XYZ file of C-alpha atoms in Angstrom:
340
model
C 131.588 104.987 -1.532
C 130.605 106.277 -5.021
C 129.681 109.713 -3.689
C 133.109 110.221 -2.091
C 134.891 109.070 -5.254
C 132.830 111.257 -7.609
C 133.089 114.280 -5.325
C 136.837 113.820 -4.903
C 136.652 113.811 -1.105
C 137.094 111.328 1.707
C 134.341 109.070 3.012
C 134.594 110.954 6.335
C 133.798 114.238 4.568
C 130.711 112.693 2.964
C 129.702 111.332 6.375
C 129.974 114.814 7.889
C 127.672 116.248 5.216
C 125.114 113.450 5.636
C 125.178 113.897 9.415
C 124.911 117.702 9.182
C 128.249 118.178 10.961
C 130.675 121.099 10.759
C 134.124 120.944 9.183
C 133.179 120.857 5.485
C 133.661 123.841 3.185
C 130.648 125.377 1.449
C 131.789 124.368 -2.045
C 132.484 120.748 -1.103
C 129.258 120.519 0.870
C 127.231 121.804 -2.101
C 128.976 119.350 -4.456
C 128.294 116.403 -2.151
C 124.646 117.383 -1.550
C 124.114 117.683 -5.300
C 125.508 114.182 -5.849
C 123.369 112.785 -3.029
C 120.257 114.270 -4.647
C 121.143 113.133 -8.185
C 122.062 109.602 -7.150
C 119.011 109.250 -4.917
C 121.176 108.159 -1.994
C 119.346 107.281 1.233
C 121.504 106.624 4.318
C 121.104 103.354 6.167
C 119.786 104.291 9.601
C 121.078 101.132 11.305
C 124.588 101.673 9.952
C 124.548 105.305 11.018
C 123.546 104.313 14.538
C 126.559 102.033 14.821
C 128.974 104.773 13.787
C 127.401 107.728 15.586
C 126.242 108.847 18.989
C 122.983 110.036 17.443
C 119.734 108.089 17.391
C 118.439 109.708 14.177
C 115.063 109.999 15.877
C 113.099 113.242 15.978
C 110.124 113.495 18.291
C 106.957 115.521 17.757
C 105.234 116.262 21.066
C 101.484 116.886 21.460
C 99.405 117.571 24.531
C 96.199 115.992 23.241
C 95.329 113.966 20.156
C 91.789 115.246 19.496
C 92.479 117.555 16.542
C 93.162 114.754 14.077
C 93.508 116.908 10.969
C 96.025 119.182 12.698
C 98.023 116.243 14.016
C 97.962 114.524 10.636
C 99.266 117.645 8.908
C 102.018 118.069 11.504
C 103.082 114.456 10.995
C 103.017 114.720 7.201
C 105.151 117.859 7.146
C 107.697 116.698 9.700
C 107.915 113.324 7.955
C 108.878 114.953 4.658
C 111.822 116.703 6.297
C 112.905 113.557 8.148
C 112.828 111.387 5.040
C 114.977 113.839 3.102
C 117.632 113.769 5.819
C 117.464 110.079 6.713
C 115.822 110.578 10.109
C 112.863 108.782 11.617
C 109.871 110.516 13.179
C 108.274 109.533 16.487
C 104.975 111.105 17.599
C 104.320 111.265 21.332
C 101.431 112.514 23.431
C 101.997 113.875 26.927
C 99.389 114.229 29.642
C 97.331 111.190 28.664
C 95.500 109.287 31.398
C 96.106 109.814 35.109
C 99.663 111.104 34.711
C 100.131 114.795 34.042
C 102.063 116.348 31.143
C 105.176 116.784 33.297
C 105.393 113.118 34.324
C 104.638 111.703 30.888
C 107.113 114.041 29.188
C 109.890 112.982 31.566
C 109.135 109.318 30.909
C 108.944 109.915 27.141
C 112.330 111.619 27.073
C 113.933 108.919 29.211
C 112.740 106.191 26.862
C 112.981 107.967 23.529
C 116.673 108.680 22.845
C 115.647 111.609 20.670
C 118.179 113.795 18.909
C 115.728 116.701 19.079
C 112.071 117.667 19.351
C 109.398 119.597 17.502
C 107.016 121.067 20.094
C 103.412 121.894 19.187
C 100.920 124.181 20.973
C 100.254 124.320 23.863
C 103.297 122.265 24.920
C 105.540 124.872 23.298
C 104.198 127.558 25.662
C 104.514 125.676 28.952
C 107.643 126.948 30.790
C 107.804 123.855 32.999
C 107.755 121.491 30.012
C 110.398 123.562 28.232
C 112.566 123.372 31.357
C 112.282 119.575 31.274
C 113.316 119.382 27.616
C 116.284 121.675 28.234
C 117.340 119.696 31.310
C 117.741 116.658 29.027
C 120.077 118.660 26.781
C 117.786 118.353 23.766
C 117.566 120.818 20.904
C 114.002 121.787 20.001
C 112.008 123.956 17.608
C 108.569 125.296 18.501
C 105.563 125.657 16.232
C 103.570 128.875 16.748
C 104.644 129.783 20.292
C 102.755 132.554 22.034
C 105.640 134.083 23.960
C 109.193 133.767 25.313
C 110.297 134.080 21.696
C 113.998 134.338 22.445
C 114.079 130.934 24.094
C 114.369 128.759 20.982
C 114.052 128.660 17.202
C 110.421 128.659 16.051
C 108.094 128.670 13.047
C 104.852 130.598 12.973
C 101.978 132.068 10.993
C 100.424 135.459 11.791
C 97.134 134.304 13.324
C 96.128 137.825 14.351
C 96.459 139.223 10.830
C 94.616 136.220 9.401
C 91.750 136.657 11.870
C 91.611 140.364 11.131
C 91.436 139.717 7.382
C 88.596 137.210 7.608
C 86.685 139.479 10.019
C 87.141 142.277 7.483
C 85.402 140.038 4.935
C 82.321 140.019 7.156
C 82.515 143.749 7.856
C 82.829 144.485 4.137
C 79.563 142.605 3.578
C 77.826 144.865 6.098
C 77.863 142.731 9.250
C 78.266 144.553 12.549
C 76.985 142.040 15.112
C 79.745 139.500 14.579
C 80.169 136.869 17.282
C 83.465 135.162 18.057
C 83.797 131.632 19.467
C 87.133 131.430 21.240
C 89.377 128.398 21.708
C 90.917 126.940 24.882
C 92.793 129.374 27.105
C 96.039 127.422 26.921
C 96.141 127.768 23.123
C 97.768 131.123 22.460
C 96.802 130.847 18.779
C 93.176 131.242 19.848
C 94.139 134.364 21.795
C 95.836 135.846 18.732
C 92.778 135.092 16.601
C 90.572 136.894 19.108
C 92.957 139.852 19.031
C 92.719 139.990 15.233
C 88.927 139.879 15.401
C 88.862 142.730 17.938
C 91.369 144.759 15.907
C 89.194 144.494 12.798
C 86.116 145.662 14.704
C 88.025 148.515 16.320
C 89.394 149.748 12.997
C 85.811 150.105 11.720
C 84.550 151.826 14.866
C 82.498 148.791 15.933
C 82.340 148.325 19.690
C 82.551 144.600 20.484
C 79.702 143.308 22.624
C 80.791 141.127 25.529
C 77.894 138.717 25.025
C 79.060 138.033 21.450
C 82.444 136.675 22.575
C 82.039 133.154 23.920
C 84.468 130.410 24.966
C 84.769 127.104 23.130
C 87.243 124.233 23.212
C 88.032 123.670 19.495
C 85.550 120.731 19.380
C 82.404 120.865 17.229
C 80.074 120.241 20.172
C 81.256 123.430 21.866
C 80.552 125.341 18.646
C 77.035 123.921 18.622
C 76.354 124.736 22.292
C 77.777 128.259 22.096
C 75.734 129.000 18.974
C 72.573 127.885 20.759
C 73.285 130.525 23.406
C 74.150 133.187 20.839
C 70.949 132.603 18.889
C 68.915 132.927 22.117
C 70.145 136.502 22.648
C 67.595 139.279 22.263
C 69.797 140.633 19.471
C 71.530 137.590 17.982
C 74.554 137.930 15.718
C 74.234 138.082 11.948
C 77.623 136.393 11.576
C 79.745 134.009 13.664
C 83.524 133.617 13.475
C 84.620 130.320 15.030
C 88.308 130.107 15.938
C 88.635 126.755 14.169
C 86.744 124.774 11.543
C 85.594 122.114 13.994
C 83.617 124.648 16.019
C 82.372 126.275 12.799
C 80.802 122.946 11.812
C 79.034 122.984 15.180
C 77.733 126.460 14.299
C 76.310 125.096 11.037
C 74.584 122.271 12.927
C 73.002 124.673 15.431
C 71.771 126.906 12.613
C 70.256 123.886 10.844
C 68.498 122.864 14.062
C 66.870 126.307 14.218
C 65.908 126.230 10.545
C 68.242 129.117 9.761
C 69.804 129.171 6.325
C 73.536 129.756 5.974
C 74.464 132.259 4.657
C 70.953 133.678 4.085
C 70.117 134.131 7.771
C 73.554 133.677 9.337
C 77.075 133.953 7.938
C 79.728 131.588 9.325
C 83.519 131.527 9.015
C 86.115 129.182 10.462
C 89.885 128.875 10.699
C 92.415 126.202 9.535
C 91.003 125.070 6.159
C 90.717 121.485 7.380
C 89.036 118.879 5.106
C 85.730 119.376 6.907
C 85.644 123.010 5.716
C 85.396 121.886 2.093
C 83.004 118.993 2.765
C 80.564 120.828 5.069
C 77.355 122.265 3.662
C 77.522 125.044 2.859
C 81.260 124.896 2.258
C 83.046 127.053 4.819
C 84.847 130.304 4.210
C 87.961 129.944 6.343
C 91.660 130.707 6.758
C 94.171 128.299 5.259
C 96.859 127.648 7.851
C 100.015 126.013 6.412
C 100.273 123.430 9.194
C 102.235 120.790 7.264
C 104.617 123.413 5.898
C 105.251 124.792 9.391
C 106.043 121.315 10.704
C 108.331 120.617 7.752
C 110.154 123.904 8.293
C 110.490 123.190 12.031
C 111.982 119.741 11.405
C 114.325 121.159 8.752
C 115.537 123.829 11.177
C 116.108 121.188 13.833
C 118.047 118.856 11.540
C 120.108 121.691 10.067
C 120.989 122.824 13.570
C 122.402 119.488 14.747
C 125.823 120.300 13.335
C 125.856 123.805 14.834
C 126.985 123.960 18.448
C 125.403 127.409 18.755
C 121.937 126.195 17.717
C 120.371 126.005 21.183
C 121.431 129.538 21.970
C 120.145 131.085 18.739
C 116.713 132.445 17.911
C 115.980 131.340 14.364
C 112.563 132.386 13.111
C 110.586 131.482 10.021
C 107.194 132.955 9.154
C 104.856 131.262 6.672
C 101.954 132.846 4.809
C 98.221 132.326 5.288
C 95.352 132.921 2.878
C 91.610 133.419 3.258
C 89.653 130.768 1.361
C 86.349 132.218 0.133
C 83.575 129.641 -0.155
C 79.804 129.658 0.297
C 79.095 130.376 3.979
C 79.021 134.193 3.998
C 76.690 136.790 2.488
C 75.425 140.296 3.346
C 73.119 140.367 6.389
C 69.410 140.649 5.897
C 68.414 144.247 6.507
C 65.632 143.232 8.863
C 68.134 141.348 11.061
C 71.195 143.536 10.790
C 69.991 146.556 12.675
C 71.556 148.879 10.060
């Protein structure tokens, strides 16, 4: 092999570096990785399977497939990491049809021959599903777990701080009756976004009104239906914060149905910075969540950990940054409607 010859090492040493195994010194490993990058070497998966007990398959596990932008970003990010390391990515949904998440996960793991898994919300927060993965002896990395943080490596973004910052945008404009459309209970990210919203109100001395906090399900129809109820209140909100962009689009539709201009009569913000946020009218002010980058980091952590026997017992953590994307859907409240 050219890489072994140029690096002055054995073919077995090169194989250990490619397979992320221990037993190679830092200097030799760096020299080999540099040659791999410069020569554009891509390992042959079939050949590796013949000479290894690994499958070179990494699974990404979802509970439901409705949030297509989120799923697409997860796939794109994890795929980048897999391609760099010569792994293949398999995307699996659990809980589809009559079978529950537990049964479909067991069947998926029996059939998949995965080397490791990337677990997405809310799968990553289900203790029973985590027990199943661990019972199969699989390494895994979680994306944005809501608790049990010492159980596995994970990647996350600070949803609470992001929600607080975007709520502050509305407060800075003069809004005080700010509604919040929550996400599904099993999604701990939605809980953290609600906490950030409440923290922002509390820091400004604004008492949150119970009737302004409503439950949604991350789908646009729920945003539409909740907004209909909010606008029927005797004192409707002057601004609405939807916990994801899909529900925020539903808010825009409900406002249009009532003949309310956005942001003239109602300010609206979302969360995620999905493509619909930039294509909606008006274009949505929202939080950019680095979904693809989190998935890429999770897959990288998983692949890097395959050669480390201590990986499953370590808590490796990586935090990625968010940013508020200011667009055209917010403005100061009308004085006649704001109650100020």
